[in-house]
Every structure is written in C-alpha cells, then in structure tokens.
Coordinates of C-alpha atoms in Angstrom, one line a residue:
Chain G
X1 CA -55.4 25.2 -26.0
X2 CA -57.4 22.0 -26.3
X3 CA -56.5 18.4 -26.3
X4 CA -55.4 16.8 -29.3
X5 CA -55.4 13.1 -31.5
X6 CA -51.8 12.5 -31.4
X7 CA -50.4 9.4 -33.7
X8 CA -47.5 7.4 -32.8
X9 CA -45.7 4.4 -34.2
X10 CA -44.6 2.6 -30.8
X11 CA -42.7 -0.6 -30.9
X12 CA -44.3 -1.0 -34.8
X13 CA -47.3 -0.3 -33.8
X14 CA -49.3 2.9 -35.2
X15 CA -51.0 4.1 -31.6
X16 CA -53.7 6.9 -31.4
X17 CA -54.6 8.8 -28.1
X18 CA -55.8 12.2 -27.2
X19 CA -53.4 14.1 -25.7
X20 CA -53.7 16.8 -22.8
X21 CA -52.4 20.4 -23.6
X22 CA -48.5 19.9 -22.7
X23 CA -48.9 16.2 -22.0
X24 CA -44.9 14.7 -22.5
X25 CA -44.1 11.3 -24.3
X26 CA -43.2 9.8 -21.1
X27 CA -47.2 10.7 -19.7
X28 CA -48.1 9.2 -23.2
X29 CA -46.5 6.5 -23.3
X30 CA -47.7 5.3 -19.1
X31 CA -51.0 7.1 -19.1
X32 CA -52.6 6.6 -22.4
X33 CA -51.1 3.8 -23.6
X34 CA -50.2 2.1 -20.2
X35 CA -46.2 1.1 -21.6
X36 CA -44.8 2.0 -17.9
X37 CA -41.2 0.4 -18.2
X38 CA -40.3 3.9 -19.1
X39 CA -40.1 5.3 -15.9
X40 CA -40.5 8.9 -13.9
X41 CA -37.4 9.8 -11.7
X42 CA -36.3 13.7 -11.7
X43 CA -39.0 15.0 -14.4
X44 CA -36.5 17.3 -15.4
X45 CA -34.3 15.4 -17.6
X46 CA -31.5 14.5 -15.5
X47 CA -31.9 11.1 -14.1
X48 CA -32.5 9.2 -17.4
X49 CA -35.1 6.4 -16.4
X50 CA -37.3 7.7 -19.1
X51 CA -35.4 7.2 -21.9
X52 CA -37.0 6.0 -25.4
X53 CA -36.0 5.8 -28.7
X54 CA -37.2 8.3 -31.1
X55 CA -36.6 7.0 -34.3
X56 CA -33.4 5.3 -32.8
X57 CA -32.2 8.3 -30.9
X58 CA -32.2 8.0 -27.1
X59 CA -34.3 10.7 -25.4
X60 CA -35.5 11.6 -22.1
X61 CA -39.4 11.3 -23.2
X62 CA -40.0 13.4 -19.7
X63 CA -38.7 16.4 -21.6
X64 CA -40.5 15.3 -24.9
X65 CA -44.1 17.7 -25.4
X66 CA -45.3 14.6 -27.3
X67 CA -47.1 16.0 -30.2
X68 CA -43.6 17.6 -31.4
X69 CA -42.7 13.7 -32.3
X70 CA -46.2 13.1 -33.6
X71 CA -45.9 10.5 -36.5
X72 CA -43.0 9.2 -35.3
X73 CA -41.3 5.8 -34.6
X74 CA -41.3 5.1 -30.4
X75 CA -38.9 2.3 -28.9
X76 CA -39.7 1.4 -25.4
X77 CA -38.6 -1.6 -23.2
X78 CA -41.6 -3.4 -23.7
X79 CA -41.1 -3.7 -27.4
X80 CA -37.6 -5.1 -27.0
X81 CA -38.2 -8.7 -26.1
X82 CA -39.2 -9.8 -29.5
X83 CA -42.2 -13.0 -28.7
X84 CA -40.9 -13.4 -25.0
X85 CA -37.8 -14.0 -25.7
X86 CA -34.9 -12.2 -24.4
X87 CA -32.7 -10.2 -26.4
X88 CA -28.9 -9.9 -26.0
X89 CA -29.0 -7.0 -23.8
X90 CA -31.8 -7.9 -21.7
X91 CA -30.1 -11.4 -21.3
X92 CA -26.9 -10.0 -20.8
X93 CA -28.4 -7.7 -17.6
X94 CA -29.6 -10.5 -16.4
X95 CA -27.2 -13.2 -16.3
X96 CA -24.3 -10.2 -15.4
X97 CA -26.1 -8.7 -12.2
X98 CA -26.9 -5.6 -13.6
X99 CA -30.0 -4.8 -11.8
X100 CA -30.8 -4.5 -8.2
X101 CA -33.8 -2.1 -7.5
X102 CA -35.1 -2.4 -11.5
X103 CA -35.8 1.3 -11.5
X104 CA -32.8 2.8 -13.8
X105 CA -32.8 -0.2 -16.3
X106 CA -35.7 0.6 -18.2
X107 CA -33.9 3.3 -19.6
X108 CA -30.0 1.8 -19.3
X109 CA -31.0 -1.0 -21.5
X110 CA -32.6 1.9 -23.8
X111 CA -29.4 3.5 -24.4
X112 CA -27.3 0.3 -24.6
X113 CA -29.6 -0.6 -27.6
X114 CA -29.1 2.5 -29.3
X115 CA -25.3 2.3 -28.6
X116 CA -25.3 -1.3 -30.2
X117 CA -27.5 -0.4 -32.8
X118 CA -25.1 2.4 -34.1
X119 CA -21.7 0.9 -32.5
X120 CA -21.6 -3.0 -32.5
X121 CA -18.3 -3.1 -31.3
X122 CA -18.2 -0.4 -28.4
X123 CA -15.4 0.1 -26.2
X124 CA -15.6 0.2 -22.2
X125 CA -15.2 4.0 -22.9
X126 CA -18.0 4.0 -25.1
X127 CA -20.3 2.1 -22.6
X128 CA -19.8 4.8 -20.3
X129 CA -20.4 7.7 -22.5
X130 CA -23.5 6.2 -23.3
X131 CA -24.8 5.3 -20.0
X132 CA -23.1 8.7 -18.6
X133 CA -27.1 10.4 -18.5
X134 CA -28.1 7.3 -16.7
X135 CA -28.1 7.5 -13.0
X136 CA -28.5 4.2 -10.8
X137 CA -28.4 5.0 -7.3
X138 CA -28.0 1.4 -6.2
X139 CA -24.6 2.5 -8.0
X140 CA -24.4 -0.4 -9.9
X141 CA -22.4 1.0 -12.7
X142 CA -19.9 -1.4 -13.0
X143 CA -22.1 -4.9 -13.6
X144 CA -24.2 -2.4 -16.1
X145 CA -21.0 -1.6 -18.4
X146 CA -20.1 -5.3 -18.1
X147 CA -23.5 -6.1 -19.0
X148 CA -23.3 -4.1 -22.2
X149 CA -20.3 -5.4 -23.1
X150 CA -21.1 -8.6 -22.7
X151 CA -24.6 -7.8 -24.7
X152 CA -22.4 -6.6 -27.6
X153 CA -20.3 -9.7 -27.5
X154 CA -22.9 -12.0 -27.7
X155 CA -24.9 -9.9 -30.3
X156 CA -21.8 -10.1 -32.6
X157 CA -21.4 -14.0 -32.3
X158 CA -24.8 -14.3 -33.6
X159 CA -24.5 -12.3 -36.6
X160 CA -21.3 -14.6 -37.1
X161 CA -23.2 -17.5 -36.2
X162 CA -26.1 -16.7 -38.7
Chain C
X1 CA -18.4 -13.6 -19.3
X2 CA -16.6 -11.6 -16.5
X3 CA -18.1 -12.3 -13.2
X4 CA -16.2 -10.8 -10.5
X5 CA -16.2 -14.6 -7.9
X6 CA -14.3 -13.8 -4.8
X7 CA -13.1 -17.6 -4.0
X8 CA -14.4 -18.7 -0.4
X9 CA -11.3 -19.2 1.7
X10 CA -11.6 -22.4 3.9
X11 CA -8.7 -22.0 5.8
X12 CA -10.4 -19.7 8.3
X13 CA -12.5 -20.8 11.4
X14 CA -12.1 -24.8 9.7
X15 CA -13.8 -26.4 12.7
X16 CA -16.8 -24.4 12.0
X17 CA -17.0 -25.6 8.2
X18 CA -19.2 -28.6 8.7
X19 CA -18.2 -32.5 9.5
X20 CA -14.3 -32.8 9.1
X21 CA -13.3 -34.4 5.9
X22 CA -15.6 -32.1 3.8
X23 CA -14.1 -29.0 2.1
X24 CA -17.2 -26.6 2.9
X25 CA -19.9 -28.5 4.8
X26 CA -23.0 -27.1 3.6
X27 CA -21.7 -23.2 3.4
X28 CA -22.1 -23.6 -0.6
X29 CA -24.7 -20.8 -1.9
X30 CA -22.0 -17.7 -1.4
X31 CA -19.7 -17.8 -4.3
X32 CA -22.0 -19.9 -6.6
X33 CA -23.6 -18.2 -9.3
X34 CA -27.7 -17.7 -8.2
X35 CA -30.0 -15.8 -10.6
X36 CA -31.8 -13.0 -9.0
X37 CA -35.5 -13.8 -9.0
X38 CA -36.9 -10.3 -9.8
X39 CA -34.2 -9.7 -12.6
X40 CA -36.6 -10.8 -15.5
X41 CA -39.2 -8.5 -14.9
X42 CA -37.1 -5.6 -14.3
X43 CA -35.4 -6.3 -17.7
X44 CA -38.5 -6.4 -19.7
X45 CA -40.1 -4.0 -17.6
X46 CA -43.0 -6.1 -16.3
X47 CA -42.1 -5.4 -12.4
X48 CA -44.7 -3.5 -11.1
X49 CA -43.5 -0.3 -9.1
X50 CA -46.5 1.7 -7.0
X51 CA -46.6 4.2 -9.6
X52 CA -47.3 1.9 -12.8
X53 CA -50.6 1.7 -10.7
X54 CA -53.2 3.5 -12.6
X55 CA -57.3 3.3 -11.5
X56 CA -59.9 5.0 -13.0
X57 CA -60.5 8.7 -11.5
X58 CA -57.2 9.0 -9.8
X59 CA -56.8 12.0 -8.1
X60 CA -53.8 14.3 -7.1
X61 CA -52.4 15.5 -4.1
X62 CA -49.9 18.2 -3.3
X63 CA -48.4 19.9 0.0
X64 CA -48.8 23.4 0.8
X65 CA -45.4 23.7 2.9
X66 CA -43.7 26.2 5.2
X67 CA -41.5 28.2 4.0
X68 CA -40.2 29.1 7.4
X69 CA -37.7 27.0 9.7
X70 CA -39.5 28.3 12.5
X71 CA -42.7 30.2 13.2
X72 CA -46.2 30.8 14.5
X73 CA -48.9 29.9 12.0
X74 CA -51.1 33.3 12.5
X75 CA -53.4 32.5 9.9
X76 CA -54.0 29.8 6.6
X77 CA -55.9 31.4 3.8
X78 CA -57.5 28.9 1.4
X79 CA -59.8 31.2 -0.5
X80 CA -58.0 31.3 -3.7
X81 CA -56.9 27.6 -3.8
X82 CA -60.2 26.6 -3.1
X83 CA -61.1 28.6 -6.4
X84 CA -58.8 26.4 -8.5
X85 CA -60.8 24.9 -11.2
X86 CA -60.1 21.2 -10.5
X87 CA -60.0 21.4 -6.7
X88 CA -61.8 18.8 -5.3
X89 CA -60.4 19.3 -1.6
X90 CA -57.8 20.5 0.9
X91 CA -57.3 18.8 4.0
X92 CA -55.7 20.3 7.5
X93 CA -54.5 18.9 10.2
X94 CA -58.4 19.0 11.6
X95 CA -58.9 16.4 9.0
X96 CA -56.4 13.9 10.4
X97 CA -58.4 11.6 12.7
X98 CA -55.2 11.0 15.2
X99 CA -52.8 14.0 13.9
X100 CA -50.3 13.5 16.4
X101 CA -47.4 10.5 16.1
X102 CA -43.8 9.4 15.8
X103 CA -43.2 6.2 14.1
X104 CA -41.4 4.5 16.7
X105 CA -43.9 4.5 18.9
X106 CA -44.8 0.7 17.9
X107 CA -41.3 0.0 19.7
X108 CA -42.4 2.0 22.6
X109 CA -40.7 4.7 21.7
X110 CA -42.3 8.4 22.8
X111 CA -43.9 10.9 23.4
X112 CA -45.7 11.5 20.0
X113 CA -43.9 14.7 18.7
X114 CA -44.8 15.0 15.2
X115 CA -47.8 16.6 13.4
X116 CA -49.3 14.9 10.3
X117 CA -50.2 18.5 9.1
X118 CA -48.8 21.4 11.1
X119 CA -51.4 22.7 13.9
X120 CA -50.1 26.1 15.2
X121 CA -46.3 26.1 14.0
X122 CA -43.5 24.9 11.8
X123 CA -40.5 23.3 13.0
X124 CA -38.4 22.7 9.9
X125 CA -38.5 24.3 6.1
X126 CA -40.5 22.1 4.2
X127 CA -43.1 21.0 6.9
X128 CA -46.2 20.2 5.4
X129 CA -49.2 22.3 6.6
X130 CA -51.9 22.0 3.8
X131 CA -52.8 18.6 1.5
X132 CA -54.9 19.8 -2.0
X133 CA -56.5 17.0 -3.8
X134 CA -57.0 17.8 -7.5
X135 CA -58.8 16.6 -10.7
X136 CA -55.1 16.9 -11.6
X137 CA -51.3 17.2 -11.1
X138 CA -51.5 20.5 -11.9
X139 CA -54.4 21.5 -10.5
X140 CA -53.2 20.7 -7.1
X141 CA -49.9 22.3 -7.5
X142 CA -52.0 25.1 -9.0
X143 CA -54.1 25.2 -5.9
X144 CA -50.8 24.4 -3.2
X145 CA -49.3 27.4 -4.5
X146 CA -52.0 29.6 -4.3
X147 CA -52.4 29.0 -0.1
X148 CA -51.9 32.0 2.0
X149 CA -50.0 31.8 5.4
X150 CA -49.3 34.4 7.5
X151 CA -46.3 33.5 9.7
X152 CA -44.7 35.1 13.1
X153 CA -41.3 34.4 12.7
X154 CA -39.5 32.4 15.5
X155 CA -35.6 32.4 16.4
X156 CA -33.9 28.6 14.7
X157 CA -31.6 27.0 16.0
X158 CA -29.5 24.7 13.4
X159 CA -26.6 23.6 15.1
X160 CA -26.6 20.9 17.8
X161 CA -24.1 22.4 20.6
X162 CA -26.1 25.9 20.2
X163 CA -29.6 23.9 20.7
X164 CA -28.4 22.1 24.2
X165 CA -27.2 25.8 25.4
X166 CA -29.2 27.1 28.0
X167 CA -31.6 29.8 26.7
X168 CA -31.5 28.0 23.2
X169 CA -34.7 28.2 20.9
X170 CA -37.3 25.3 22.3
X171 CA -38.1 23.3 18.8
X172 CA -40.4 20.4 19.8
X173 CA -42.4 21.2 23.0
X174 CA -43.6 17.8 23.1
X175 CA -40.3 17.3 24.2
X176 CA -40.2 20.1 26.2
X177 CA -36.3 20.5 25.7
X178 CA -33.7 20.2 22.6
X179 CA -32.7 16.5 23.4
X180 CA -34.5 13.0 23.4
X181 CA -34.5 11.8 27.2
X182 CA -33.5 8.3 27.2
X183 CA -35.1 6.6 30.5
X184 CA -34.7 9.8 32.5
X185 CA -30.9 10.5 31.2
X186 CA -30.3 13.1 29.3
X187 CA -28.5 11.2 26.5
X188 CA -27.7 7.5 25.6
X189 CA -24.6 6.8 28.0
X190 CA -21.6 3.7 28.5
X191 CA -19.7 4.4 31.6
X192 CA -16.8 1.0 31.9
X193 CA -14.1 1.5 33.8
X194 CA -12.4 4.8 34.7
X195 CA -11.8 6.9 31.9
X196 CA -10.3 10.1 33.7
X197 CA -7.8 7.4 35.5
X198 CA -6.6 6.2 32.4
X199 CA -6.5 9.1 30.8
X200 CA -4.2 10.5 33.5
X201 CA -1.7 7.3 33.1
X202 CA -1.6 6.8 29.2
X203 CA 1.7 7.9 27.8
X204 CA -0.2 9.9 25.2
X205 CA -3.5 11.3 25.0
X206 CA -5.5 12.4 21.7
X207 CA -8.6 14.2 20.9
X208 CA -10.2 15.0 17.3
X209 CA -13.6 16.1 16.4
X210 CA -15.3 14.6 13.9
X211 CA -18.3 16.3 11.7
X212 CA -20.4 14.8 8.6
X213 CA -23.3 16.7 7.0
X214 CA -27.2 15.3 6.4
X215 CA -26.9 12.9 3.4
X216 CA -30.0 12.1 1.2
X217 CA -30.5 8.8 0.1
X218 CA -31.6 9.9 -3.5
X219 CA -33.6 7.0 -4.5
X220 CA -34.4 7.4 -8.4
X221 CA -38.1 6.6 -7.6
X222 CA -39.3 9.4 -5.4
X223 CA -41.4 8.4 -2.1
X224 CA -45.3 8.1 -3.1
X225 CA -48.1 5.7 -2.9
X226 CA -51.3 5.5 -4.9
X227 CA -54.6 4.8 -2.4
X228 CA -57.5 3.0 -3.6
X229 CA -60.5 2.6 -1.9
X230 CA -62.5 -0.4 -1.7
X231 CA -65.9 -1.5 -2.1
X232 CA -66.1 -3.2 1.1
X233 CA -64.5 0.6 3.0
X234 CA -61.2 -1.1 3.1
X235 CA -58.3 1.3 1.5
X236 CA -55.6 -0.6 -0.4
X237 CA -52.3 1.3 -1.0
X238 CA -50.1 0.3 -3.4
X239 CA -46.4 1.9 -2.1
X240 CA -42.9 2.2 -2.0
X241 CA -42.4 1.9 1.5
X242 CA -39.1 -0.1 2.8
X243 CA -41.3 -1.0 5.6
X244 CA -44.9 -2.3 4.5
X245 CA -46.3 -3.8 8.1
X246 CA -44.6 -0.8 9.7
X247 CA -46.3 1.9 7.4
X248 CA -49.9 -0.3 7.7
X249 CA -49.8 -0.4 11.4
X250 CA -48.6 3.3 11.5
X251 CA -51.3 4.5 9.5
X252 CA -53.8 2.7 11.0
X253 CA -53.0 4.2 14.5
X254 CA -53.1 8.3 12.7
X255 CA -56.2 6.9 11.0
X256 CA -57.9 5.5 14.3
X257 CA -58.6 2.9 12.5
X258 CA -58.1 -1.0 13.0
X259 CA -55.2 -2.6 11.4
X260 CA -57.7 -4.8 9.2
X261 CA -59.1 -2.1 7.1
X262 CA -56.0 -1.1 5.2
X263 CA -54.1 -3.6 2.9
X264 CA -50.7 -2.2 1.7
X265 CA -49.3 -3.4 -1.7
X266 CA -45.9 -3.2 -2.0
X267 CA -42.4 -4.9 -1.4
X268 CA -41.0 -3.6 -5.0
X269 CA -39.0 0.0 -4.0
X270 CA -37.0 2.1 -6.6
X271 CA -34.1 2.4 -4.4
X272 CA -34.5 2.9 -0.8
X273 CA -31.6 3.4 1.6
X274 CA -33.4 4.1 4.6
X275 CA -35.2 6.9 2.7
X276 CA -38.5 5.0 2.6
X277 CA -38.9 4.0 6.2
X278 CA -40.4 7.2 7.6
X279 CA -44.7 6.7 7.2
X280 CA -45.1 10.5 5.1
X281 CA -47.0 9.7 2.6
X282 CA -49.3 7.2 3.1
X283 CA -52.0 8.2 6.4
X284 CA -52.3 11.8 4.6
X285 CA -53.1 10.2 1.0
X286 CA -55.8 7.7 3.1
X287 CA -57.5 10.5 4.5
X288 CA -57.7 12.3 1.5
X289 CA -58.8 9.3 -0.4
X290 CA -61.7 8.3 2.2
X291 CA -62.6 12.2 2.1
X292 CA -63.0 12.5 -2.2
X293 CA -63.8 8.4 -2.2
X294 CA -61.4 8.3 -4.9
X295 CA -58.3 6.9 -5.9
X296 CA -55.8 9.4 -4.7
X297 CA -51.9 9.9 -5.8
X298 CA -49.4 11.6 -3.3
X299 CA -45.9 11.2 -4.9
X300 CA -43.1 13.2 -4.0
X301 CA -41.5 15.7 -6.6
X302 CA -37.9 15.4 -7.3
X303 CA -37.3 18.7 -5.1
X304 CA -39.2 17.3 -2.3
X305 CA -37.3 14.2 -2.0
X306 CA -34.4 16.4 -1.7
X307 CA -35.3 18.9 0.0
X308 CA -37.9 17.3 3.1
X309 CA -37.2 13.7 2.9
X310 CA -35.6 12.4 6.0
X311 CA -31.7 12.1 4.8
X312 CA -29.0 10.7 7.1
X313 CA -28.4 12.9 10.5
X314 CA -25.6 15.5 10.5
X315 CA -23.7 13.8 13.5
X316 CA -20.3 15.4 15.5
X317 CA -18.1 13.3 17.5
X318 CA -15.5 14.5 19.5
X319 CA -13.1 11.2 20.5
X320 CA -10.6 11.5 23.3
X321 CA -7.8 8.7 23.4
X322 CA -5.6 7.8 25.9
X323 CA -2.6 5.7 24.4
X324 CA 0.4 3.9 25.4
X325 CA 3.9 4.0 23.7
X326 CA 3.3 0.5 22.0
X327 CA -0.1 1.6 20.2
X328 CA -2.5 -0.1 23.1
X329 CA -5.4 1.9 24.0
X330 CA -6.2 1.9 27.8
X331 CA -9.1 4.9 27.6
X332 CA -11.6 5.8 25.1
X333 CA -13.9 9.0 25.8
X334 CA -16.9 9.5 22.9
X335 CA -19.2 12.4 23.0
X336 CA -21.4 12.0 19.8
X337 CA -24.3 14.5 18.9
X338 CA -27.0 13.1 16.3
X339 CA -28.9 15.8 14.7
X340 CA -32.3 14.5 14.5
X341 CA -33.9 18.1 13.0
X342 CA -37.0 18.8 14.0
X343 CA -39.3 15.6 15.1
X344 CA -38.1 12.5 16.6
X345 CA -38.5 9.6 13.4
X346 CA -35.9 6.7 13.7
X347 CA -33.0 9.2 15.4
X348 CA -33.6 8.1 19.3
X349 CA -32.9 4.9 17.9
X350 CA -30.2 5.6 15.2
X351 CA -28.4 7.5 18.1
X352 CA -28.8 4.2 20.7
X353 CA -27.4 2.3 17.2
X354 CA -24.2 4.8 17.6
X355 CA -23.8 4.4 21.3
X356 CA -24.1 0.2 20.9
X357 CA -21.1 0.7 18.1
X358 CA -18.9 2.5 20.4
X359 CA -16.4 2.3 20.9
X360 CA -15.8 0.5 17.6
X361 CA -14.8 -3.2 17.5
X362 CA -11.9 -2.9 20.3
X363 CA -11.5 -4.3 23.2
X364 CA -10.6 -1.3 25.5
X365 CA -10.8 -0.9 29.5
X366 CA -11.9 1.9 29.9
X367 CA -15.0 3.3 28.2
X368 CA -17.1 6.6 28.9
X369 CA -19.8 7.9 26.3
X370 CA -22.3 10.5 26.0
X371 CA -24.6 10.0 22.6
X372 CA -26.9 12.8 22.2
X373 CA -30.0 13.0 20.2
X374 CA -30.8 16.7 19.9
X375 CA -33.7 18.8 18.5
X376 CA -32.8 21.3 15.5
X377 CA -34.6 23.5 13.2
X378 CA -33.7 21.4 10.4
X379 CA -35.1 18.6 8.3
X380 CA -35.8 15.7 10.4
X381 CA -33.2 13.0 10.1
X382 CA -34.0 9.2 9.9
X383 CA -32.8 5.8 8.5
X384 CA -29.9 5.3 5.8
X385 CA -27.6 2.7 5.4
X386 CA -26.3 1.8 8.9
X387 CA -27.5 4.8 10.1
X388 CA -25.6 5.7 13.6
X389 CA -23.0 3.6 12.8
X390 CA -21.6 4.4 9.5
X391 CA -20.5 8.1 10.7
X392 CA -19.4 6.6 14.2
X393 CA -17.2 4.2 12.1
X394 CA -16.2 7.1 10.1
X395 CA -15.1 9.1 13.2
X396 CA -13.3 5.5 15.1
X397 CA -11.2 4.5 12.0
X398 CA -9.9 8.0 11.1
X399 CA -9.0 8.3 14.8
X400 CA -7.1 4.9 14.4
X401 CA -5.3 6.5 11.4
X402 CA -4.4 9.5 13.0
X403 CA -3.1 7.6 16.6
X404 CA -0.9 5.7 14.0
X405 CA 0.7 8.3 12.5
X406 CA 1.2 10.2 15.9
X407 CA 3.0 7.3 17.1
X408 CA 4.7 6.3 13.7
X409 CA 2.9 3.1 14.2
X410 CA 1.6 0.9 11.1
X411 CA -2.3 1.2 11.2
X412 CA -2.8 -2.6 10.8
X413 CA -0.4 -3.0 13.8
X414 CA -2.2 -0.6 15.9
X415 CA -5.4 -2.5 15.1
X416 CA -4.6 -5.6 15.2
X417 CA -3.2 -5.0 19.1
X418 CA -6.8 -3.2 20.0
X419 CA -9.0 -5.8 18.0
X420 CA -11.6 -7.2 20.6
X421 CA -11.2 -11.0 20.3
X422 CA -13.9 -13.5 21.4
X423 CA -14.7 -13.9 24.9
X424 CA -13.5 -10.1 25.7
X425 CA -16.2 -8.1 27.9
X426 CA -17.4 -5.2 26.0
X427 CA -18.0 -1.9 27.5
X428 CA -21.8 -2.8 26.9
X429 CA -21.0 -5.5 29.7
X430 CA -21.5 -8.0 26.6
X431 CA -19.2 -10.9 25.8
X432 CA -18.3 -11.0 22.3
X433 CA -18.5 -13.9 20.1
X434 CA -17.4 -14.3 16.6
X435 CA -15.6 -11.3 16.1
X436 CA -13.2 -12.3 13.4
X437 CA -11.8 -8.5 12.9
X438 CA -8.3 -10.1 13.3
X439 CA -8.5 -12.2 10.6
X440 CA -9.9 -10.1 8.3
X441 CA -7.4 -7.5 8.5
X442 CA -5.0 -10.4 8.3
X443 CA -6.7 -11.2 5.0
X444 CA -7.1 -7.5 3.9
X445 CA -3.2 -7.1 4.8
X446 CA -2.4 -10.2 2.6
X447 CA -4.3 -9.0 -0.2
X448 CA -3.4 -5.6 -0.2
X449 CA 0.6 -6.9 -0.4
X450 CA 0.9 -5.2 3.0
X451 CA 3.5 -7.3 5.1
X452 CA 2.7 -8.3 9.0
X453 CA 5.6 -9.2 10.9
X454 CA 5.1 -13.1 12.0
X455 CA 3.7 -12.5 15.2
X456 CA 0.7 -10.6 14.2
X457 CA -0.4 -13.1 11.7
X458 CA 0.0 -15.8 14.1
X459 CA -2.8 -13.5 16.2
X460 CA -6.6 -15.1 16.1
X461 CA -9.7 -13.5 17.3
X462 CA -10.2 -16.7 19.3
X463 CA -7.3 -16.1 21.8
X464 CA -5.7 -13.4 23.3
X465 CA -2.0 -15.0 23.0
X466 CA 0.8 -13.1 21.7
X467 CA -1.1 -10.0 23.0

C-alpha cells in the first residue's frame, strides 16, 4: 500500500500531508503536523493521553488510522487557547492545581471540552464518567474533577454576563 | 472555587515560629496559594517532553530481549535481522565501550555487576541482548523479532530465602553469592542492646511476617530518550530521566568519554515515581547515535515499561517484639529481605534505607536487625517513592496495630507510649531531634474524633515526662 495524501481540518485550518501506510491520527498530528500536545502513553487506547476531538467527539487518536478520518474536523489542545488566552477549562486547571507532571493534561482537557460542549451543567458523576478513560498516574483525579466543575461554572457565568 | 486549604495550626512549637508576638514568623508560604510555574505550559500543550523533539533523519532503536529467566547464551544469529529493509545497524555487547556498570558506582557502590547488553548469560526475563537501529520503528521491531538466540537453560531462583540457601543457583557471578556484601558483612545490620534478654523478660512476645509484591511505577510517559549528535562531535540527550546529572555521569562512564562530551536536556518528566532513576536507555542510544551518525530515539513501549523497567522491590519482613503488659515494647528483632532482582541498581542503597528506618519512629531499648539485599532471577528492582522505607512502614505499623489488638490496647496510645522523643538515643547511635510524632498523633486523634485521656494529650515530643 502506498503512502497517500490526507487532508484534515485541524483546529479550523485545512491541513494536507503525506501519510505513510498505517499512520495513526496521533502520529500524523505529532510527526506530520508538528502538533505535539497529544501524547503517546500506551499506544493501545487505554490511557487517554492521546485524546483529541474528532467532529467534537473525544477519540483515542493512537487507535485511529488517519485515512479513516480524512476530511473531518480535528481539535487538539493547541486549538483551545484562542489567541493565547486560556479558556475556562485551561484557567480552571491552572487555578485548581489540576496539573502535576502534565503528561495526561492534554487528554484530560480535551475530554472536559467535549463534556462541557455537550453538557454545560455536569454533575460530579458526569465529570468522573467523562474522564474515566484517562489515566493520571500522579493520581491527581480529585483536583481534576474540581477543575472541570469550576470550568463549567465559569463558562455558565460568562454566558450569563454576555 | 474549592481549594482544600488546611489552616496552619500555630499552637504547636510556638518557640520555633520566629519572633515572639508574631503569629507565624516567616513561615508564610505553606497554607497560601502559589501558582505552579509549569502549569501554563501543561494546559496549553507547550511543555516540551523528550518525545516532542523530532530531529530530521531520526532513527529508531528497539531491543531484542531475553526470552528466559536464567540461561547461558550459546549463539546469537543476526542473519535474518540485518536483511530486514530499513535496518541500519545491530548493536551487541561488543559495541559498548564499557559494557559493565552499576549506577551507584558514582557514590562508591560496587562491584560493577550489570552488562548494558548481555554477553554470555541472561539473568532475568526481558534482559536486553541486542539493539536494532532502523529507519522506522516498524523496521526496528521487525529486525528485533528476527534475531535468533540459542539458550542453554539454567535453573532460576525467584524467592529471596531460597536464593540464600546453600546450593541455590548463582544469579550474579560478579557478586559470587546471592547477596550484596556490606563492608564485609552478609547484610546491613543493627545491634543495639540485647533483644534475646528482652524477649526473656517480656510479658508477651509477638512474631509476625509481612510480604509485599513488586510494584511498577507505571508512569503515563514511558522511559525513553532522543540522542542527537552535534556538529562538534558531542551528543545532546533529550531524556525523561529523573536524574539528569546521574544519567550524564553514568552514560559517560559507559561510553568511556569525558563528561563534557554529553549534554542532557531534561527535567520534564511525564511521571517518574522513581522508575526513571536507573540509567537504562541513554547509554545504548548514545552508542547507536555515534555508530549510525544520526539522531536515535529509544523509548520503551507500554509492555516494556511494565515488564522490564525496574519496579519497587518485593520485600519480606519478619518482626519479633517483646512487649510488656502496659504496651511498652522492650525489644524488637527484624529480619528483612529486599528482592533486588538480578542486578544491584539502587537496591543496596534501598536496603540500607530500610535498615536506617528501623525500628520505626519508636524508642525501643533493644533492637536487632538483619537487612538482606538478595539477588534473584527477577526483574531488577530499584527506586520508587520512599523505597526501602514504605514497605518497612507497612510492616512496622501493621505490627503496632496487631500488638494493640492482641493486648486490647488503643492503637494510638500504644504508639504514644512508644513514640521517640527528642534526645532519645536511636538504635543507630544517633540522637533523635525534631521528632514531632507525639504532636502529629495527638492532632490526628483530635481530627478523627478519637478520644485520648488527659495524660496522653499532655505528652510532648520534647520531653519524656508522663511516661
């Protein structure tokens, strides 16, 4: 099977690149497009650190063959801080001390973004369910759950104040 | 926003809190909110981890590993492996300038007991034998899979006490016996007072045995490095090591090169917990980068991280205590085994730490301990979060609870009665200072709503009054 040209919409921009046979979405983002926020933790879909949004849905990008998502819209952590301004999830992660080593952070924030897009008023159980596929081996789950709830609160307040 | 801020209790050790009349002196940071300096990088994805470095012409290294626990290597056949398209080079022990090492030689611990790549024998399942360098990760994996090693099996030993028996298979020839030797002694020892005399006059003698399994640190970012040869012949090593200078120095000794020919770019670790203190990927990746004259990446896959990265050592601990009816412990005898696995790594040091931690934070007038660092055919164990101390504490505190239960005593009162005080001579002939255990127990009891009698609430770590 030859390499092929794949086109994706990444963080709102049309991007084209050559994908080797079997290239994953994760490898394409990191190696072809230089977007390294999503990480390889296990390469078997178990740790969640490679999570990106495909058409708004969180996916383990290490398990996605990139040609199967050709033409689709991909959102990575690089696309979250618009113009360098942290969004509510990012600023809540900073303020609530929801980062330790930082390796799981990209995946955690992306599942939180997807959760809050779908459910602006999540319960604690909703948050726990949303991050249940993401491993934080520093075991900082508690501050992460608090940060996502705080982000939801900030986002709701912003909507009200607009 | 919900911070869990614990207010500082300024009622204890007031004399140490700066000038009189001030509440806390200059102790102002703990209990206040200080933003993490690395948080912004983490939440924007701009923190650079080693694997985010992608130099042009990057080659990939994968290891062919031992399929045996203990075996002689009769033959290594590279014929099929070198024929795999994309394979650039296959390294064996002959390519490593100084193939034999031990990481703690930097602080005078010896002998060198571990080959970077196996020579004539393998001592644990997954031991590295050959390193395949290739254009792609897939080609490196394919090449590694096509190496054929012929083994002659040797009897393995997996249990610390079995390993110390007469006639047990010899695991590591560089030691000559299955235990590490501490200044001429077969183990790390403590001798303080006379435990046998204490057991003879004690009202009760309790002996229990504790056992732990190896524990993998399992960081989400696996162990690895990217080595980039520089125009001036130096090597730049991007690594997720927890110990940059330790890695630099050990790598230089293995490469037989001056320290200043290496540069480590590190300090950003995607979880380590002690698992990234050993020096296991950088030396062979450096040799590969020099021989291939290309940047080389060597990173463990998840299976390697779980199987061959060094875990917390399994320990077996036997504690025998002589206890009086009122709960005073008058003698404690500890026999402790640390399963180092096939090689030293950090276990001789971990075993010393275990010995240094005995008999726990208690003043016991008679203490005897033998702490054995034992070699077996298991994955070499090494650092992990308080190694040497954590499992010892599990055993010691379980022992305290069991004594309390056996004598129908309050477990906190039992501890307060035996807790060390400032000025006590410890079993290692050091005088205890800054102990604070008494106050910590009192505070914990208060927070947990556990009632202590007045006499116990009046106790202090600065005096033996009331005992």
